[in-house]
Short mmCIF file of C-alpha atoms in Angstrom, two decimals:
data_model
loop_
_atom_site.label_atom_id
_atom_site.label_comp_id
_atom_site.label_asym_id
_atom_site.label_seq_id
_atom_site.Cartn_x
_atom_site.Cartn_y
_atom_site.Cartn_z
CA UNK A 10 -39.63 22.53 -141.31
CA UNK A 11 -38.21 26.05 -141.39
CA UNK A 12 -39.85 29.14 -143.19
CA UNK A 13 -38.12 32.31 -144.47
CA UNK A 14 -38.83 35.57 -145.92
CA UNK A 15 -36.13 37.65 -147.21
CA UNK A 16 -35.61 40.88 -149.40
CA UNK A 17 -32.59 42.39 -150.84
CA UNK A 18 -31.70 45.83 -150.46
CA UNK A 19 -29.11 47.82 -151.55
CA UNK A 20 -29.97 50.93 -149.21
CA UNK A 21 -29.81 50.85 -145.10
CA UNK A 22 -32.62 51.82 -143.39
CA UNK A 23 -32.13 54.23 -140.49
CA UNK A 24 -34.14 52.98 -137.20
CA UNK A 25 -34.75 56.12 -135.77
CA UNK A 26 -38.20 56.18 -136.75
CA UNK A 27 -38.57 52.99 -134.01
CA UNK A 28 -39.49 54.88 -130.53
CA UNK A 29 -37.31 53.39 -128.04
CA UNK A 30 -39.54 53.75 -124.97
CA UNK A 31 -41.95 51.37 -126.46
CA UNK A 32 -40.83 49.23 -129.55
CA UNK A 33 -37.71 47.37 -130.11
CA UNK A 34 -35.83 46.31 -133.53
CA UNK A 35 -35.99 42.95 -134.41
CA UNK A 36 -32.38 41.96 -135.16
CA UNK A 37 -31.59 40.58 -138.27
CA UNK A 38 -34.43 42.44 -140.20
CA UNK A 39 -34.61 45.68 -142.25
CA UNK A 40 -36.57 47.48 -139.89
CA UNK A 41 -39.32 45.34 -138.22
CA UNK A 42 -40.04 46.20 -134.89
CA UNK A 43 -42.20 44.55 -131.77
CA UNK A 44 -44.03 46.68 -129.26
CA UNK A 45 -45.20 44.98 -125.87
CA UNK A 46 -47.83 46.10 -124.08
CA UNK A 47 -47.09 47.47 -120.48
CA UNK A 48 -50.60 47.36 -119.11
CA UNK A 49 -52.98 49.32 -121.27
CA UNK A 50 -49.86 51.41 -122.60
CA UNK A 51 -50.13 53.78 -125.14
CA UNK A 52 -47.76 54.94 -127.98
CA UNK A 53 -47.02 55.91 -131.26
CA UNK A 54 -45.77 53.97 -134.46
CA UNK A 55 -44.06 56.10 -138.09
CA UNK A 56 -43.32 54.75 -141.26
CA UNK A 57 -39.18 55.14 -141.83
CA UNK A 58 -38.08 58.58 -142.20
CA UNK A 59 -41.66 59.69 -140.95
CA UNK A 60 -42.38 62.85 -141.80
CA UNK A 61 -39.80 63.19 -144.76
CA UNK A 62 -39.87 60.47 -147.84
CA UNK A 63 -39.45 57.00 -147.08
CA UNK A 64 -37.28 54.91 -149.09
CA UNK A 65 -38.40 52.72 -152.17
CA UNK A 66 -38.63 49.48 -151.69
CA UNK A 67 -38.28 48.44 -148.26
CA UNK A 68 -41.29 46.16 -145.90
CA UNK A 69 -41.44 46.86 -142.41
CA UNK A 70 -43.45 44.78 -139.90
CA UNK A 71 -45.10 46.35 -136.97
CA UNK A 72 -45.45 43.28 -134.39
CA UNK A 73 -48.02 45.37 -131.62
CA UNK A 74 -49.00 42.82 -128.90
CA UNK A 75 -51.37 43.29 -125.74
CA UNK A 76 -51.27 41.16 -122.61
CA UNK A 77 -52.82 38.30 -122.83
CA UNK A 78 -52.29 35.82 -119.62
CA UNK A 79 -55.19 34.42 -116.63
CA UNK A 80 -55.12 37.45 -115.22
CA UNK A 81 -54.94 40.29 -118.81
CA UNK A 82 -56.46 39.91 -121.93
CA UNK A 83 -56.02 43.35 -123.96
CA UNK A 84 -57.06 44.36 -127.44
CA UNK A 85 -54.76 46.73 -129.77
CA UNK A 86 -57.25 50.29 -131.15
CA UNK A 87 -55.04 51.73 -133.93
CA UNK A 88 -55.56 55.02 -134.99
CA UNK A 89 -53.86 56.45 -138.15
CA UNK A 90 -52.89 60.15 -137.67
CA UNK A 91 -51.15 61.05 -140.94
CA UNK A 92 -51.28 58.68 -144.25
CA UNK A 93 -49.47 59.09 -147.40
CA UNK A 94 -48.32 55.82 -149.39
CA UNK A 95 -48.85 56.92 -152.98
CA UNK A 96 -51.01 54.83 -155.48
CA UNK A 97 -49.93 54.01 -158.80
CA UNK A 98 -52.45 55.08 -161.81
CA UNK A 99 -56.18 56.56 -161.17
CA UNK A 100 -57.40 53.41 -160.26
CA UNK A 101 -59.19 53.66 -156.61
CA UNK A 102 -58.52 50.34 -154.12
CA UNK A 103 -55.97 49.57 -156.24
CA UNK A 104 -52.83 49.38 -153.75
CA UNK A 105 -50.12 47.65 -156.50
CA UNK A 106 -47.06 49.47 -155.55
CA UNK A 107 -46.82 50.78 -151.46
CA UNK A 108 -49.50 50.34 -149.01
CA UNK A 109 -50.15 49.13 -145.33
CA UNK A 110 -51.46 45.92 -144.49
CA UNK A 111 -53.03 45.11 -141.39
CA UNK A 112 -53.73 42.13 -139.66
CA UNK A 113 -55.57 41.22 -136.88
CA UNK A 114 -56.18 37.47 -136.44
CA UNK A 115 -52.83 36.02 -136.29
CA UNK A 116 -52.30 35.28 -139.70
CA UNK A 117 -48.19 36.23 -138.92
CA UNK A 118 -47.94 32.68 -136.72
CA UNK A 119 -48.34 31.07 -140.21
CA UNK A 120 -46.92 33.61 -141.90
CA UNK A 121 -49.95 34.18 -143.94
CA UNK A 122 -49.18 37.69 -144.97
CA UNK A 123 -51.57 36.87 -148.26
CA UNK A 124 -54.48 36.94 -146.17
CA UNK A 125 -54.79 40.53 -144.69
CA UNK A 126 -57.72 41.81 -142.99
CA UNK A 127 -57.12 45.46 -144.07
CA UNK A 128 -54.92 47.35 -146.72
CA UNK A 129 -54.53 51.11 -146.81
CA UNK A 130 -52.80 53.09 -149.55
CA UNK A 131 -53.27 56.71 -150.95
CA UNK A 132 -53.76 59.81 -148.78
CA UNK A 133 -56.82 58.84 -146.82
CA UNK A 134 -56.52 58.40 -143.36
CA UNK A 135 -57.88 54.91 -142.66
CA UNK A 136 -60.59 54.33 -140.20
CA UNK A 137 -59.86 53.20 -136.60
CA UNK A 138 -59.01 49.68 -136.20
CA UNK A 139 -60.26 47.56 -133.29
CA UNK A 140 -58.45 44.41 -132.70
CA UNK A 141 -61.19 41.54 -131.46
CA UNK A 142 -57.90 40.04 -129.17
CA UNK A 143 -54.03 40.83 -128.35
CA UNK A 144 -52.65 41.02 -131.48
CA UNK A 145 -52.47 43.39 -134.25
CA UNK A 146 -49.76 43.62 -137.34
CA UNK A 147 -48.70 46.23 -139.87
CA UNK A 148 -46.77 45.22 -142.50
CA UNK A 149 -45.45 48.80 -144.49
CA UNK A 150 -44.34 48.19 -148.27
CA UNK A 151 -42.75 51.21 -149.94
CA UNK A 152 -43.12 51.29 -153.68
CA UNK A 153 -41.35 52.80 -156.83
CA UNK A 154 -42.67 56.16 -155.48
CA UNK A 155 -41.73 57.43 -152.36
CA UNK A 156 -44.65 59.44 -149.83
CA UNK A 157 -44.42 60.76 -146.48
CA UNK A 158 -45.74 57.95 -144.82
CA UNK A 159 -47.78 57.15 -141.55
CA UNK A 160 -48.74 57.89 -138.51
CA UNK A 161 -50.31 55.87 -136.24
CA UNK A 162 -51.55 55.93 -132.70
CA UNK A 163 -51.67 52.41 -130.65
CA UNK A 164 -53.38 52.01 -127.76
CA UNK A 165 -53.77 48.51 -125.28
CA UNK A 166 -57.20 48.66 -123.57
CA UNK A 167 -58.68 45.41 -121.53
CA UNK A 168 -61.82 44.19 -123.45
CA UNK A 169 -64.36 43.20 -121.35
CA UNK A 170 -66.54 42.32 -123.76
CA UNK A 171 -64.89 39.10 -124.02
CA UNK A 172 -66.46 36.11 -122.53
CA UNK A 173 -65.08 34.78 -119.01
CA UNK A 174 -64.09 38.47 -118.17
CA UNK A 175 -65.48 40.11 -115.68
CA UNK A 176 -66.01 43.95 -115.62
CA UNK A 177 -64.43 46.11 -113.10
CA UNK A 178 -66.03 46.13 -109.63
CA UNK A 179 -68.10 42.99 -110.62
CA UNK A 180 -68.44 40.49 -108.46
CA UNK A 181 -68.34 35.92 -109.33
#
């Protein structure tokens, strides 16, 4: 079978906002980006145009990745520095028009973007999020009204907590 997802857009989005050290553009989208651990690395990811006005209409998707092999098994912490994705109407938890979207079980393998763990609109920051294993997605969709954006703050860590690994200077 094959699966697609596609959006037309009449504006280009400059890839600037993408931090070159740690994240890479995913050719052939709009501005979706992966970011590979490096061993309990450590980095930052923006909304586009981050801190000025984003563009209406465009989805990003933040694919953030820890190690995960015998020997590594990593967790993603995100921590949102800045937030501004305007909500439509008075409504509260009401995120029709932009927001953020976070997953964190690997809903993206089967493209399940319905099924989100987290979303995140308005102006307040959103708590810390704790990935329980290696992966951990954003997906940003800008509405009819345009805000500053995001800020966020990733972080790999090794999660010992998980069963089978040890903790440092343990012995089996």
């Amino acid at each position: 079978g094959f699966f697609g997802l596609y959006d037309f857009s009449e504006e280009y989005v400059k890839l600037d906002f993408i931090q070159n050290s740690d994240a890479e553009h995913i050719r052939g989208t709009e501005c979706d980006q992966k970011i590979l651990s490096k061993k309990e690395s450590s980095g930052q990811v923006f909304s586009p145009n981050y801190p000025f006005p984003y563009q209406s209409f465009i989805v990003c998707r933040y694919f953030i990745y820890g190690m995960q092999d015998s020997q590594n098994l990593e967790r993603v912490v995100l921590t949102f520095d800045k937030f501004d994705i305007p909500m439509l109407g008075k409504q509260k938890n009401k995120c029709k028009d932009g927001y953020v979207k976070v997953y964190i079980q690997g809903q993206e393998e089967e493209h399940k973007y319905d099924k989100h763990d987290f979303m995140f609109c308005g102006q307040t920051t959103p708590q810390t999020i704790n990935s329980p294993g290696p992966r951990l997605v954003l997906l940003f969709k800008a509405g009819s009204k345009p805000g500053s954006g995001f800020k966020a703050q990733y972080r790999f860590e090794t999660e010992y907590q998980i069963p089978g690994t040890p903790k440092p200077g343990s012995c089996h």
